[in-house]
Amino acid sequence: MGVTYKYFGAPDGATAARVPHSMRPEELGGDELGMGGMFTRIKPETVAAMVLTGIEGIPLHKVPPLELVVLHPDYAVVKLPMTVVDPLRDIGEESVGAAAFIWSTVPDRGGPSDAFNVYRLLHEWQDFSQRLHEAGHQPYCLVWG
């Protein structure tokens, strides 16, 4: 099946770390971990690189690492830097399109390569970023395979 990622918001690492042990991650719905999340097959480090390289202009090799919150035999929870979601909140349509194009031309990177798919993904992240901001939450990712 492969690895699945659920991005979600939580007010802090302690809250994010309380993934219920009795519940399998694939059963987690919208709000068990603080707010509606996003399921995807895109790695959190790829999302971070996509935003920071495409929008902030940071070279791929300078994208900061993710913070490990929980490492469990069945899953992991990582925290994404706020610099990954904050830049998306206030940018316009042209900037999203430019970021998608920039990311589609970056050599040696993972994730979607088609500019249109990147554009759609960045729009989803823009909505997610706004929801995080409104809730006062930080971005986390539940990883399981």
PDB file of C-alpha atoms in Angstrom:
ATOM      1  CA  MET A   1       0.000   0.000   0.000  1.00  0.00           C
ATOM      2  CA  GLY A   2       2.762   2.480   0.816  1.00  0.00           C
ATOM      3  CA  VAL A   3       3.101   5.283   3.267  1.00  0.00           C
ATOM      4  CA  THR A   4       0.206   7.644   4.001  1.00  0.00           C
ATOM      5  CA  TYR A   5       0.408  11.096   5.514  1.00  0.00           C
ATOM      6  CA  LYS A   6      -2.296  12.953   7.395  1.00  0.00           C
ATOM      7  CA  TYR A   7      -1.587  16.608   7.967  1.00  0.00           C
ATOM      8  CA  PHE A   8      -3.388  18.136  10.897  1.00  0.00           C
ATOM      9  CA  GLY A   9      -3.294  21.087  13.243  1.00  0.00           C
ATOM     10  CA  ALA A  10      -2.700  21.073  16.973  1.00  0.00           C
ATOM     11  CA  PRO A  11      -2.003  23.846  19.472  1.00  0.00           C
ATOM     12  CA  ASP A  12       1.265  22.241  20.623  1.00  0.00           C
ATOM     13  CA  GLY A  13       3.483  19.173  20.399  1.00  0.00           C
ATOM     14  CA  ALA A  14       2.015  17.558  23.507  1.00  0.00           C
ATOM     15  CA  THR A  15      -1.457  17.619  21.959  1.00  0.00           C
ATOM     16  CA  ALA A  16      -0.133  16.346  18.630  1.00  0.00           C
ATOM     17  CA  ALA A  17       1.663  13.512  20.380  1.00  0.00           C
ATOM     18  CA  ARG A  18      -1.536  12.166  21.916  1.00  0.00           C
ATOM     19  CA  VAL A  19      -2.449  10.059  18.930  1.00  0.00           C
ATOM     20  CA  PRO A  20      -4.850   7.511  20.395  1.00  0.00           C
ATOM     21  CA  HIS A  21      -3.087   4.155  20.742  1.00  0.00           C
ATOM     22  CA  SER A  22      -6.393   2.312  20.555  1.00  0.00           C
ATOM     23  CA  MET A  23      -7.298   3.836  17.204  1.00  0.00           C
ATOM     24  CA  ARG A  24      -5.550   2.952  13.983  1.00  0.00           C
ATOM     25  CA  PRO A  25      -4.358   6.069  12.124  1.00  0.00           C
ATOM     26  CA  GLU A  26      -6.461   5.231   9.047  1.00  0.00           C
ATOM     27  CA  GLU A  27      -9.566   5.481  11.239  1.00  0.00           C
ATOM     28  CA  LEU A  28      -8.798   9.037  12.274  1.00  0.00           C
ATOM     29  CA  GLY A  29     -11.389  11.353  10.873  1.00  0.00           C
ATOM     30  CA  GLY A  30     -11.560  15.100  10.744  1.00  0.00           C
ATOM     31  CA  ASP A  31     -11.207  16.436  14.248  1.00  0.00           C
ATOM     32  CA  GLU A  32      -9.736  13.830  16.597  1.00  0.00           C
ATOM     33  CA  LEU A  33      -6.404  15.637  16.492  1.00  0.00           C
ATOM     34  CA  GLY A  34      -7.575  19.209  16.764  1.00  0.00           C
ATOM     35  CA  MET A  35      -9.073  20.137  13.408  1.00  0.00           C
ATOM     36  CA  GLY A  36      -9.883  18.886   9.938  1.00  0.00           C
ATOM     37  CA  GLY A  37      -6.800  17.415   8.354  1.00  0.00           C
ATOM     38  CA  MET A  38      -5.578  16.543   4.913  1.00  0.00           C
ATOM     39  CA  PHE A  39      -4.697  13.064   3.683  1.00  0.00           C
ATOM     40  CA  THR A  40      -2.081  12.800   0.955  1.00  0.00           C
ATOM     41  CA  ARG A  41       0.778  10.696  -0.327  1.00  0.00           C
ATOM     42  CA  ILE A  42       3.082  13.735  -0.466  1.00  0.00           C
ATOM     43  CA  LYS A  43       5.896  13.563   2.104  1.00  0.00           C
ATOM     44  CA  PRO A  44       6.063  16.389   4.642  1.00  0.00           C
ATOM     45  CA  GLU A  45       9.634  17.214   3.651  1.00  0.00           C
ATOM     46  CA  THR A  46       8.482  17.546   0.037  1.00  0.00           C
ATOM     47  CA  VAL A  47       5.671  19.904   1.034  1.00  0.00           C
ATOM     48  CA  ALA A  48       8.122  21.976   3.075  1.00  0.00           C
ATOM     49  CA  ALA A  49      10.542  22.163   0.171  1.00  0.00           C
ATOM     50  CA  MET A  50       7.755  22.984  -2.299  1.00  0.00           C
ATOM     51  CA  VAL A  51       6.600  26.008  -0.305  1.00  0.00           C
ATOM     52  CA  LEU A  52       9.986  27.274   0.827  1.00  0.00           C
ATOM     53  CA  THR A  53      11.638  26.858  -2.567  1.00  0.00           C
ATOM     54  CA  GLY A  54       8.709  27.967  -4.732  1.00  0.00           C
ATOM     55  CA  ILE A  55       7.417  30.857  -2.624  1.00  0.00           C
ATOM     56  CA  GLU A  56      10.272  31.930  -0.357  1.00  0.00           C
ATOM     57  CA  GLY A  57      13.056  31.255  -2.859  1.00  0.00           C
ATOM     58  CA  ILE A  58      15.073  29.180  -0.389  1.00  0.00           C
ATOM     59  CA  PRO A  59      17.483  26.764  -2.123  1.00  0.00           C
ATOM     60  CA  LEU A  60      16.443  23.140  -1.815  1.00  0.00           C
ATOM     61  CA  HIS A  61      19.510  22.233   0.257  1.00  0.00           C
ATOM     62  CA  LYS A  62      18.667  24.929   2.854  1.00  0.00           C
ATOM     63  CA  VAL A  63      15.125  23.720   3.646  1.00  0.00           C
ATOM     64  CA  PRO A  64      15.054  23.098   7.424  1.00  0.00           C
ATOM     65  CA  PRO A  65      14.504  19.586   8.770  1.00  0.00           C
ATOM     66  CA  LEU A  66      11.235  18.511  10.318  1.00  0.00           C
ATOM     67  CA  GLU A  67      10.906  18.020  14.065  1.00  0.00           C
ATOM     68  CA  LEU A  68      10.105  14.497  15.219  1.00  0.00           C
ATOM     69  CA  VAL A  69       7.382  14.587  17.903  1.00  0.00           C
ATOM     70  CA  VAL A  70       6.617  10.859  18.286  1.00  0.00           C
ATOM     71  CA  LEU A  71       8.276   7.770  16.885  1.00  0.00           C
ATOM     72  CA  HIS A  72       6.168   4.662  17.421  1.00  0.00           C
ATOM     73  CA  PRO A  73       6.610   1.252  15.739  1.00  0.00           C
ATOM     74  CA  ASP A  74       3.350   1.804  13.838  1.00  0.00           C
ATOM     75  CA  TYR A  75       3.489   5.535  13.114  1.00  0.00           C
ATOM     76  CA  ALA A  76       5.350   8.789  13.579  1.00  0.00           C
ATOM     77  CA  VAL A  77       4.232  12.363  14.185  1.00  0.00           C
ATOM     78  CA  VAL A  78       6.371  15.188  12.824  1.00  0.00           C
ATOM     79  CA  LYS A  79       6.027  18.942  13.171  1.00  0.00           C
ATOM     80  CA  LEU A  80       6.409  21.139  10.133  1.00  0.00           C
ATOM     81  CA  PRO A  81       7.951  24.578  10.608  1.00  0.00           C
ATOM     82  CA  MET A  82       5.444  27.447  10.574  1.00  0.00           C
ATOM     83  CA  THR A  83       7.498  28.859   7.699  1.00  0.00           C
ATOM     84  CA  VAL A  84       5.916  26.127   5.583  1.00  0.00           C
ATOM     85  CA  VAL A  85       2.324  27.264   6.046  1.00  0.00           C
ATOM     86  CA  ASP A  86       2.553  30.963   6.906  1.00  0.00           C
ATOM     87  CA  PRO A  87       3.811  32.144   3.479  1.00  0.00           C
ATOM     88  CA  LEU A  88       0.778  30.576   1.800  1.00  0.00           C
ATOM     89  CA  ARG A  89      -1.823  32.491   3.761  1.00  0.00           C
ATOM     90  CA  ASP A  90      -1.420  35.885   2.190  1.00  0.00           C
ATOM     91  CA  ILE A  91      -0.249  35.199  -1.338  1.00  0.00           C
ATOM     92  CA  GLY A  92      -2.390  35.747  -4.393  1.00  0.00           C
ATOM     93  CA  GLU A  93      -3.246  33.620  -7.377  1.00  0.00           C
ATOM     94  CA  GLU A  94      -0.250  34.783  -9.418  1.00  0.00           C
ATOM     95  CA  SER A  95       2.181  33.847  -6.651  1.00  0.00           C
ATOM     96  CA  VAL A  96       0.662  30.376  -6.304  1.00  0.00           C
ATOM     97  CA  GLY A  97       1.013  29.879 -10.065  1.00  0.00           C
ATOM     98  CA  ALA A  98       4.592  31.150 -10.025  1.00  0.00           C
ATOM     99  CA  ALA A  99       5.475  28.880  -7.099  1.00  0.00           C
ATOM    100  CA  ALA A 100       3.975  25.889  -8.926  1.00  0.00           C
ATOM    101  CA  PHE A 101       6.008  26.669 -12.011  1.00  0.00           C
ATOM    102  CA  ILE A 102       9.211  27.195 -10.004  1.00  0.00           C
ATOM    103  CA  TRP A 103       8.764  23.893  -8.167  1.00  0.00           C
ATOM    104  CA  SER A 104       8.068  22.044 -11.427  1.00  0.00           C
ATOM    105  CA  THR A 105      11.489  23.170 -12.713  1.00  0.00           C
ATOM    106  CA  VAL A 106      13.594  22.417  -9.601  1.00  0.00           C
ATOM    107  CA  PRO A 107      16.003  19.569 -10.395  1.00  0.00           C
ATOM    108  CA  ASP A 108      16.448  16.562  -8.098  1.00  0.00           C
ATOM    109  CA  ARG A 109      13.295  17.017  -6.057  1.00  0.00           C
ATOM    110  CA  GLY A 110      10.533  14.639  -5.050  1.00  0.00           C
ATOM    111  CA  GLY A 111       6.793  14.996  -5.302  1.00  0.00           C
ATOM    112  CA  PRO A 112       4.599  16.037  -8.181  1.00  0.00           C
ATOM    113  CA  SER A 113       6.415  17.482 -11.162  1.00  0.00           C
ATOM    114  CA  ASP A 114       3.511  18.683 -13.281  1.00  0.00           C
ATOM    115  CA  ALA A 115       2.982  22.406 -12.632  1.00  0.00           C
ATOM    116  CA  PHE A 116      -0.817  22.065 -12.631  1.00  0.00           C
ATOM    117  CA  ASN A 117      -0.765  19.316  -9.991  1.00  0.00           C
ATOM    118  CA  VAL A 118       1.619  21.402  -7.879  1.00  0.00           C
ATOM    119  CA  TYR A 119      -0.703  24.382  -8.322  1.00  0.00           C
ATOM    120  CA  ARG A 120      -3.698  22.376  -7.051  1.00  0.00           C
ATOM    121  CA  LEU A 121      -1.690  21.032  -4.132  1.00  0.00           C
ATOM    122  CA  LEU A 122      -0.520  24.525  -3.160  1.00  0.00           C
ATOM    123  CA  HIS A 123      -4.142  25.717  -3.205  1.00  0.00           C
ATOM    124  CA  GLU A 124      -5.109  22.891  -0.847  1.00  0.00           C
ATOM    125  CA  TRP A 125      -2.239  23.900   1.408  1.00  0.00           C
ATOM    126  CA  GLN A 126      -3.337  27.519   1.221  1.00  0.00           C
ATOM    127  CA  ASP A 127      -6.771  26.548   2.560  1.00  0.00           C
ATOM    128  CA  PHE A 128      -5.152  24.328   5.205  1.00  0.00           C
ATOM    129  CA  SER A 129      -2.859  27.197   6.226  1.00  0.00           C
ATOM    130  CA  GLN A 130      -5.827  29.508   6.698  1.00  0.00           C
ATOM    131  CA  ARG A 131      -7.636  26.950   8.862  1.00  0.00           C
ATOM    132  CA  LEU A 132      -4.513  26.466  10.985  1.00  0.00           C
ATOM    133  CA  HIS A 133      -4.136  30.211  11.451  1.00  0.00           C
ATOM    134  CA  GLU A 134      -7.776  30.707  12.413  1.00  0.00           C
ATOM    135  CA  ALA A 135      -7.552  27.896  14.977  1.00  0.00           C
ATOM    136  CA  GLY A 136      -4.195  29.096  16.345  1.00  0.00           C
ATOM    137  CA  HIS A 137      -2.683  25.716  15.526  1.00  0.00           C
ATOM    138  CA  GLN A 138       0.652  24.538  14.216  1.00  0.00           C
ATOM    139  CA  PRO A 139       1.099  22.023  11.362  1.00  0.00           C
ATOM    140  CA  TYR A 140       1.827  18.376  12.133  1.00  0.00           C
ATOM    141  CA  CYS A 141       1.879  15.224  10.074  1.00  0.00           C
ATOM    142  CA  LEU A 142       0.907  11.712  11.105  1.00  0.00           C
ATOM    143  CA  VAL A 143       2.930   9.209   9.062  1.00  0.00           C
ATOM    144  CA  TRP A 144       2.104   5.529   8.806  1.00  0.00           C
ATOM    145  CA  GLY A 145       2.547   2.720   6.338  1.00  0.00           C
TER     146      GLY A 145
END
